mmCIF file of C-alpha atoms in Angstrom:
data_model
loop_
_atom_site.group_PDB
_atom_site.id
_atom_site.type_symbol
_atom_site.label_atom_id
_atom_site.label_comp_id
_atom_site.label_asym_id
_atom_site.label_seq_id
_atom_site.Cartn_x
_atom_site.Cartn_y
_atom_site.Cartn_z
ATOM 1 C CA UNK A 1 0.239 -27.388 -35.484
ATOM 2 C CA UNK A 2 -1.209 -27.809 -31.983
ATOM 3 C CA UNK A 3 2.077 -29.079 -30.442
ATOM 4 C CA UNK A 4 0.349 -30.376 -27.331
ATOM 5 C CA UNK A 5 3.233 -32.665 -26.312
ATOM 6 C CA UNK A 6 5.848 -29.974 -26.844
ATOM 7 C CA UNK A 7 3.862 -27.434 -24.888
ATOM 8 C CA UNK A 8 3.388 -29.839 -22.000
ATOM 9 C CA UNK A 9 7.098 -30.706 -21.975
ATOM 10 C CA UNK A 10 8.141 -27.050 -21.957
ATOM 11 C CA UNK A 11 5.713 -26.067 -19.194
ATOM 12 C CA UNK A 12 6.856 -28.975 -17.019
ATOM 13 C CA UNK A 13 10.501 -28.036 -17.454
ATOM 14 C CA UNK A 14 9.900 -24.377 -16.577
ATOM 15 C CA UNK A 15 8.061 -25.539 -13.455
ATOM 16 C CA UNK A 16 10.939 -27.865 -12.487
ATOM 17 C CA UNK A 17 13.449 -25.043 -12.940
ATOM 18 C CA UNK A 18 11.343 -22.852 -10.710
ATOM 19 C CA UNK A 19 11.367 -25.556 -8.021
ATOM 20 C CA UNK A 20 15.169 -25.925 -8.157
ATOM 21 C CA UNK A 21 15.801 -22.194 -7.911
ATOM 22 C CA UNK A 22 13.402 -21.748 -4.990
ATOM 23 C CA UNK A 23 15.161 -24.574 -3.128
ATOM 24 C CA UNK A 24 18.619 -23.119 -3.873
ATOM 25 C CA UNK A 25 17.611 -19.642 -2.697
ATOM 26 C CA UNK A 26 16.140 -20.960 0.545
ATOM 27 C CA UNK A 27 19.338 -22.960 1.132
ATOM 28 C CA UNK A 28 21.343 -19.750 0.634
ATOM 29 C CA UNK A 29 19.118 -18.032 3.196
ATOM 30 C CA UNK A 30 20.047 -20.760 5.684
ATOM 31 C CA UNK A 31 23.727 -19.834 5.189
ATOM 32 C CA UNK A 32 23.091 -16.090 5.224
ATOM 33 C CA UNK A 33 24.569 -13.616 7.717
ATOM 34 C CA UNK A 34 22.889 -12.578 10.936
ATOM 35 C CA UNK A 35 20.693 -14.258 13.490
ATOM 36 C CA UNK A 36 17.285 -13.414 12.032
ATOM 37 C CA UNK A 37 15.204 -16.359 10.827
ATOM 38 C CA UNK A 38 16.134 -17.332 7.263
ATOM 39 C CA UNK A 39 13.719 -16.129 4.612
ATOM 40 C CA UNK A 40 11.163 -18.437 3.049
ATOM 41 C CA UNK A 41 9.024 -18.100 -0.065
ATOM 42 C CA UNK A 42 5.337 -17.357 0.212
ATOM 43 C CA UNK A 43 3.588 -19.226 -2.580
ATOM 44 C CA UNK A 44 0.165 -18.696 -4.054
ATOM 45 C CA UNK A 45 -1.623 -19.717 -7.215
ATOM 46 C CA UNK A 46 -2.379 -17.067 -9.824
ATOM 47 C CA UNK A 47 -5.103 -16.975 -12.455
ATOM 48 C CA UNK A 48 -5.325 -15.190 -15.761
ATOM 49 C CA UNK A 49 -8.532 -13.209 -15.509
ATOM 50 C CA UNK A 50 -11.614 -14.965 -16.883
ATOM 51 C CA UNK A 51 -9.614 -16.868 -19.485
ATOM 52 C CA UNK A 52 -7.405 -19.880 -19.235
ATOM 53 C CA UNK A 53 -4.421 -20.808 -17.175
ATOM 54 C CA UNK A 54 -2.408 -19.357 -14.355
ATOM 55 C CA UNK A 55 0.660 -20.210 -12.393
ATOM 56 C CA UNK A 56 2.571 -19.988 -9.155
ATOM 57 C CA UNK A 57 3.763 -16.735 -7.633
ATOM 58 C CA UNK A 58 6.630 -17.311 -5.187
ATOM 59 C CA UNK A 59 7.931 -14.281 -3.292
ATOM 60 C CA UNK A 60 10.372 -14.002 -0.392
ATOM 61 C CA UNK A 61 10.579 -10.752 1.556
ATOM 62 C CA UNK A 62 12.903 -9.601 4.305
ATOM 63 C CA UNK A 63 15.337 -12.494 4.280
ATOM 64 C CA UNK A 64 18.921 -12.597 5.457
ATOM 65 C CA UNK A 65 20.233 -12.422 1.881
ATOM 66 C CA UNK A 66 17.237 -11.390 -0.231
ATOM 67 C CA UNK A 67 15.315 -8.215 0.546
ATOM 68 C CA UNK A 68 12.761 -9.284 -2.052
ATOM 69 C CA UNK A 69 12.916 -12.060 -4.631
ATOM 70 C CA UNK A 70 10.209 -13.472 -6.849
ATOM 71 C CA UNK A 71 10.335 -16.692 -8.839
ATOM 72 C CA UNK A 72 7.157 -17.026 -10.885
ATOM 73 C CA UNK A 73 5.978 -19.815 -13.173
ATOM 74 C CA UNK A 74 2.978 -19.660 -15.462
ATOM 75 C CA UNK A 75 1.180 -21.515 -18.231
ATOM 76 C CA UNK A 76 -1.597 -19.425 -19.764
ATOM 77 C CA UNK A 77 -3.821 -19.578 -22.824
ATOM 78 C CA UNK A 78 -6.704 -17.774 -24.441
ATOM 79 C CA UNK A 79 -7.224 -15.269 -27.235
ATOM 80 C CA UNK A 80 -5.019 -12.290 -27.900
ATOM 81 C CA UNK A 81 -6.451 -8.799 -27.770
ATOM 82 C CA UNK A 82 -6.720 -6.776 -30.958
ATOM 83 C CA UNK A 83 -3.704 -4.685 -29.950
ATOM 84 C CA UNK A 84 -1.635 -7.814 -29.246
ATOM 85 C CA UNK A 85 -2.644 -9.328 -32.597
ATOM 86 C CA UNK A 86 -1.617 -6.178 -34.405
ATOM 87 C CA UNK A 87 1.719 -6.108 -32.594
ATOM 88 C CA UNK A 88 2.456 -9.731 -33.443
ATOM 89 C CA UNK A 89 1.348 -9.319 -37.044
ATOM 90 C CA UNK A 90 3.776 -6.403 -37.328
ATOM 91 C CA UNK A 91 6.530 -8.744 -36.040
ATOM 92 C CA UNK A 92 5.684 -11.233 -38.786
ATOM 93 C CA UNK A 93 3.751 -13.857 -36.804
ATOM 94 C CA UNK A 94 1.705 -15.685 -39.477
ATOM 95 C CA UNK A 95 -2.059 -16.289 -39.254
ATOM 96 C CA UNK A 96 -2.601 -14.340 -36.079
ATOM 97 C CA UNK A 97 -5.416 -12.279 -37.580
ATOM 98 C CA UNK A 98 -7.406 -15.326 -38.614
ATOM 99 C CA UNK A 99 -6.940 -17.299 -35.385
ATOM 100 C CA UNK A 100 -6.026 -15.264 -32.278
ATOM 101 C CA UNK A 101 -5.511 -18.217 -29.911
ATOM 102 C CA UNK A 102 -2.278 -18.316 -27.939
ATOM 103 C CA UNK A 103 -0.485 -20.361 -25.283
ATOM 104 C CA UNK A 104 2.545 -19.294 -23.284
ATOM 105 C CA UNK A 105 4.578 -20.744 -20.446
ATOM 106 C CA UNK A 106 7.732 -19.684 -18.698
ATOM 107 C CA UNK A 107 9.616 -18.767 -15.573
ATOM 108 C CA UNK A 108 10.395 -15.200 -14.509
ATOM 109 C CA UNK A 109 12.769 -14.247 -11.706
ATOM 110 C CA UNK A 110 13.895 -10.970 -10.159
ATOM 111 C CA UNK A 111 16.028 -10.727 -7.011
ATOM 112 C CA UNK A 112 16.706 -7.578 -4.983
ATOM 113 C CA UNK A 113 19.376 -8.109 -2.339
ATOM 114 C CA UNK A 114 19.835 -6.937 1.253
ATOM 115 C CA UNK A 115 23.551 -6.183 0.855
ATOM 116 C CA UNK A 116 24.280 -3.366 -1.621
ATOM 117 C CA UNK A 117 27.439 -5.212 -2.718
ATOM 118 C CA UNK A 118 25.361 -8.188 -3.882
ATOM 119 C CA UNK A 119 23.975 -7.576 -7.381
ATOM 120 C CA UNK A 120 20.307 -7.646 -8.264
ATOM 121 C CA UNK A 121 19.513 -10.080 -11.051
ATOM 122 C CA UNK A 122 16.815 -10.959 -13.570
ATOM 123 C CA UNK A 123 16.217 -14.158 -15.517
ATOM 124 C CA UNK A 124 13.421 -15.571 -17.608
ATOM 125 C CA UNK A 125 12.862 -18.302 -20.159
ATOM 126 C CA UNK A 126 9.618 -18.883 -22.009
ATOM 127 C CA UNK A 127 7.838 -20.546 -24.917
ATOM 128 C CA UNK A 128 5.049 -18.910 -26.904
ATOM 129 C CA UNK A 129 2.649 -20.683 -29.281
ATOM 130 C CA UNK A 130 0.014 -19.552 -31.743
ATOM 131 C CA UNK A 131 -1.743 -21.744 -34.335
ATOM 132 C CA UNK A 132 0.640 -20.493 -37.013
ATOM 133 C CA UNK A 133 3.919 -20.178 -35.137
ATOM 134 C CA UNK A 134 5.958 -20.946 -32.016
ATOM 135 C CA UNK A 135 9.082 -19.432 -30.508
ATOM 136 C CA UNK A 136 11.291 -19.250 -27.437
ATOM 137 C CA UNK A 137 12.684 -16.247 -25.617
ATOM 138 C CA UNK A 138 14.526 -15.338 -22.471
ATOM 139 C CA UNK A 139 17.869 -14.455 -21.005
ATOM 140 C CA UNK A 140 19.487 -13.184 -17.841
ATOM 141 C CA UNK A 141 21.087 -9.883 -16.850
ATOM 142 C CA UNK A 142 22.997 -8.630 -13.834
ATOM 143 C CA UNK A 143 22.124 -5.345 -12.134
ATOM 144 C CA UNK A 144 24.706 -4.310 -9.525
ATOM 145 C CA UNK A 145 24.504 -0.869 -7.952
ATOM 146 C CA UNK A 146 28.209 -1.174 -7.112
ATOM 147 C CA UNK A 147 29.838 -3.041 -9.976
ATOM 148 C CA UNK A 148 32.665 -5.490 -9.284
ATOM 149 C CA UNK A 149 34.548 -6.334 -12.473
ATOM 150 C CA UNK A 150 35.266 -9.936 -11.504
ATOM 151 C CA UNK A 151 31.582 -10.553 -10.761
ATOM 152 C CA UNK A 152 30.568 -9.155 -14.142
ATOM 153 C CA UNK A 153 33.210 -11.321 -15.832
ATOM 154 C CA UNK A 154 32.007 -14.472 -14.053
ATOM 155 C CA UNK A 155 28.375 -13.854 -14.947
ATOM 156 C CA UNK A 156 29.140 -13.281 -18.625
ATOM 157 C CA UNK A 157 31.597 -16.178 -18.863
ATOM 158 C CA UNK A 158 28.981 -18.582 -17.507
ATOM 159 C CA UNK A 159 26.419 -17.401 -20.054
ATOM 160 C CA UNK A 160 29.022 -17.577 -22.840
ATOM 161 C CA UNK A 161 29.765 -21.192 -21.955
ATOM 162 C CA UNK A 162 26.041 -22.008 -21.940
ATOM 163 C CA UNK A 163 25.567 -20.505 -25.401
ATOM 164 C CA UNK A 164 28.642 -22.013 -27.061
ATOM 165 C CA UNK A 165 27.347 -25.543 -27.839
ATOM 166 C CA UNK A 166 24.188 -24.200 -29.429
ATOM 167 C CA UNK A 167 25.428 -21.544 -31.834
ATOM 168 C CA UNK A 168 28.830 -20.053 -32.573
ATOM 169 C CA UNK A 169 27.368 -16.559 -32.676
ATOM 170 C CA UNK A 170 24.704 -16.951 -29.970
ATOM 171 C CA UNK A 171 26.560 -15.289 -27.105
ATOM 172 C CA UNK A 172 27.800 -12.301 -29.100
ATOM 173 C CA UNK A 173 24.430 -11.827 -30.803
ATOM 174 C CA UNK A 174 22.344 -12.195 -27.668
ATOM 175 C CA UNK A 175 24.721 -10.111 -25.548
ATOM 176 C CA UNK A 176 24.374 -7.264 -28.047
ATOM 177 C CA UNK A 177 20.602 -7.722 -27.965
ATOM 178 C CA UNK A 178 20.631 -7.452 -24.161
ATOM 179 C CA UNK A 179 22.770 -4.310 -24.297
ATOM 180 C CA UNK A 180 20.189 -2.743 -26.578
ATOM 181 C CA UNK A 181 17.077 -4.116 -24.883
ATOM 182 C CA UNK A 182 18.047 -3.179 -21.313
ATOM 183 C CA UNK A 183 19.101 0.355 -22.233
ATOM 184 C CA UNK A 184 17.042 3.170 -20.659
ATOM 185 C CA UNK A 185 16.676 5.837 -23.360
ATOM 186 C CA UNK A 186 15.434 8.638 -21.128
ATOM 187 C CA UNK A 187 18.436 8.122 -18.817
ATOM 188 C CA UNK A 188 20.938 7.479 -21.580
ATOM 189 C CA UNK A 189 22.367 4.455 -19.778
ATOM 190 C CA UNK A 190 21.950 0.717 -19.264
ATOM 191 C CA UNK A 191 20.063 -0.548 -16.225
ATOM 192 C CA UNK A 192 22.918 -2.919 -15.338
ATOM 193 C CA UNK A 193 25.977 -4.702 -16.754
ATOM 194 C CA UNK A 194 24.038 -6.805 -19.216
ATOM 195 C CA UNK A 195 23.875 -10.478 -19.960
ATOM 196 C CA UNK A 196 21.996 -12.101 -22.818
ATOM 197 C CA UNK A 197 18.524 -11.573 -24.252
ATOM 198 C CA UNK A 198 16.739 -13.292 -27.124
ATOM 199 C CA UNK A 199 13.203 -13.492 -28.475
ATOM 200 C CA UNK A 200 11.339 -14.961 -31.455
ATOM 201 C CA UNK A 201 13.798 -17.893 -31.512
ATOM 202 C CA UNK A 202 12.539 -20.427 -34.042
ATOM 203 C CA UNK A 203 15.229 -22.083 -36.155
ATOM 204 C CA UNK A 204 12.719 -24.648 -37.390
ATOM 205 C CA UNK A 205 14.074 -27.240 -34.952
ATOM 206 C CA UNK A 206 11.921 -27.154 -31.825
ATOM 207 C CA UNK A 207 14.086 -29.613 -29.909
ATOM 208 C CA UNK A 208 17.277 -27.655 -30.609
ATOM 209 C CA UNK A 209 15.702 -24.349 -29.612
ATOM 210 C CA UNK A 210 14.249 -25.880 -26.458
ATOM 211 C CA UNK A 211 17.655 -27.361 -25.609
ATOM 212 C CA UNK A 212 19.210 -23.906 -25.860
ATOM 213 C CA UNK A 213 16.481 -22.399 -23.700
ATOM 214 C CA UNK A 214 17.096 -25.107 -21.101
ATOM 215 C CA UNK A 215 20.825 -24.319 -21.207
ATOM 216 C CA UNK A 216 20.098 -20.653 -20.459
ATOM 217 C CA UNK A 217 17.911 -21.613 -17.512
ATOM 218 C CA UNK A 218 20.424 -24.147 -16.198
ATOM 219 C CA UNK A 219 23.216 -21.556 -16.361
ATOM 220 C CA UNK A 220 21.437 -19.143 -14.033
ATOM 221 C CA UNK A 221 22.352 -20.603 -10.652
ATOM 222 C CA UNK A 222 26.049 -21.168 -11.538
ATOM 223 C CA UNK A 223 26.196 -17.612 -12.905
ATOM 224 C CA UNK A 224 24.539 -15.862 -9.972
ATOM 225 C CA UNK A 225 24.702 -17.929 -6.793
ATOM 226 C CA UNK A 226 28.495 -17.640 -6.261
ATOM 227 C CA UNK A 227 28.222 -13.845 -6.505
ATOM 228 C CA UNK A 228 25.407 -13.649 -3.973
ATOM 229 C CA UNK A 229 27.242 -15.947 -1.577
ATOM 230 C CA UNK A 230 30.509 -14.017 -1.914
ATOM 231 C CA UNK A 231 28.913 -10.597 -1.309
ATOM 232 C CA UNK A 232 26.113 -11.342 1.166
ATOM 233 C CA UNK A 233 28.227 -10.667 4.305
ATOM 234 C CA UNK A 234 30.447 -7.887 2.915
ATOM 235 C CA UNK A 235 30.379 -4.803 5.180
ATOM 236 C CA UNK A 236 28.377 -1.822 3.937
ATOM 237 C CA UNK A 237 27.226 1.559 5.182
ATOM 238 C CA UNK A 238 24.674 4.272 4.553
ATOM 239 C CA UNK A 239 26.343 5.517 1.361
ATOM 240 C CA UNK A 240 26.234 2.047 -0.214
ATOM 241 C CA UNK A 241 22.585 1.567 0.733
ATOM 242 C CA UNK A 242 21.732 4.967 -0.735
ATOM 243 C CA UNK A 243 23.416 3.995 -4.002
ATOM 244 C CA UNK A 244 21.415 0.760 -4.045
ATOM 245 C CA UNK A 245 18.087 2.541 -3.580
ATOM 246 C CA UNK A 246 18.863 5.052 -6.333
ATOM 247 C CA UNK A 247 19.839 2.226 -8.688
ATOM 248 C CA UNK A 248 16.580 0.473 -7.905
ATOM 249 C CA UNK A 249 14.792 3.566 -9.132
ATOM 250 C CA UNK A 250 16.345 2.966 -12.545
ATOM 251 C CA UNK A 251 15.196 -0.635 -12.439
ATOM 252 C CA UNK A 252 11.630 0.386 -11.615
ATOM 253 C CA UNK A 253 11.573 2.988 -14.383
ATOM 254 C CA UNK A 254 12.719 0.471 -16.965
ATOM 255 C CA UNK A 255 10.254 -2.244 -15.971
ATOM 256 C CA UNK A 256 7.266 0.088 -15.899
ATOM 257 C CA UNK A 257 8.057 1.993 -19.083
ATOM 258 C CA UNK A 258 9.872 -0.365 -21.451
ATOM 259 C CA UNK A 259 9.766 -4.021 -20.390
ATOM 260 C CA UNK A 260 7.921 -6.138 -22.964
ATOM 261 C CA UNK A 261 6.962 -8.833 -20.462
ATOM 262 C CA UNK A 262 5.371 -6.349 -18.074
ATOM 263 C CA UNK A 263 3.326 -4.803 -20.871
ATOM 264 C CA UNK A 264 2.205 -8.179 -22.216
ATOM 265 C CA UNK A 265 1.262 -9.555 -18.806
ATOM 266 C CA UNK A 266 -0.887 -6.564 -17.915
ATOM 267 C CA UNK A 267 -2.438 -6.344 -21.388
ATOM 268 C CA UNK A 268 -3.482 -10.010 -21.384
ATOM 269 C CA UNK A 269 -5.129 -9.959 -17.971
ATOM 270 C CA UNK A 270 -2.595 -11.910 -15.920
ATOM 271 C CA UNK A 271 -2.503 -11.365 -12.157
ATOM 272 C CA UNK A 272 -1.030 -7.848 -11.725
ATOM 273 C CA UNK A 273 0.730 -8.785 -8.485
ATOM 274 C CA UNK A 274 2.588 -11.522 -10.341
ATOM 275 C CA UNK A 275 3.352 -9.269 -13.312
ATOM 276 C CA UNK A 276 4.685 -6.501 -11.062
ATOM 277 C CA UNK A 277 6.665 -8.890 -8.857
ATOM 278 C CA UNK A 278 9.826 -7.448 -10.442
ATOM 279 C CA UNK A 279 9.476 -4.090 -8.690
ATOM 280 C CA UNK A 280 11.834 -3.498 -5.745
ATOM 281 C CA UNK A 281 10.489 -3.221 -2.186
ATOM 282 C CA UNK A 282 12.168 0.169 -1.693
ATOM 283 C CA UNK A 283 13.632 2.631 -4.187
ATOM 284 C CA UNK A 284 14.784 6.242 -4.244
ATOM 285 C CA UNK A 285 14.894 9.105 -6.709
ATOM 286 C CA UNK A 286 17.087 12.185 -6.348
#
């Protein structure tokens, strides 16, 4: 079950999605408030240690709209560590003890905004393969420091519409999963207003599961871009910026302590700068 064609197709689509999002974000920068030069992504290739694969790390800093945003794509392969094999075996991945090879590709995005009224956001979609199994995962969640009910409603409605053609229960199930996954136990609260999250998606129909994963990725810009554009020039003061920095502290705590992708990336030797791209440029604790 090598799935070479399927792996190549998935990796190419994740790369194309990355290209579209980067172009859309730079176009938003051109329309952003102020007279400073619009932000542009700095792009560099990444490599996964001494083993196989790598990707593209694309980060914009100090833009008109985005204080820091990363849009990373990767396609990596190699052998899983003993700890990773044990973790996957415990999740029911078949044959991982006998053959520890793996391949993974995906896109990961985190945006931290200049204007405190504009919500931070996270999105990723990915495919994972081992000789005995394959699956998809991903999702998107909104992280405003100053919640606006209509923005939350728009974000969730767009994701609900994306899920609907692929499974009657997908939105409700994956929304509940996001609410659980993005909860910060030591703070007793969620890191944002949720979205959807799914992992280990393998219905037995690769094409159907890939179509759903594409739908999640395609829904991101319609879900988020109108909110960023609507809020990017809204007036704000010191109190709003302070609230934003404190909220970013929550985001940093979650990603460093609980996030599965962060742990996996660091444990498998991927470029740490790319793995830790999600961290905000500035944060505050009180």
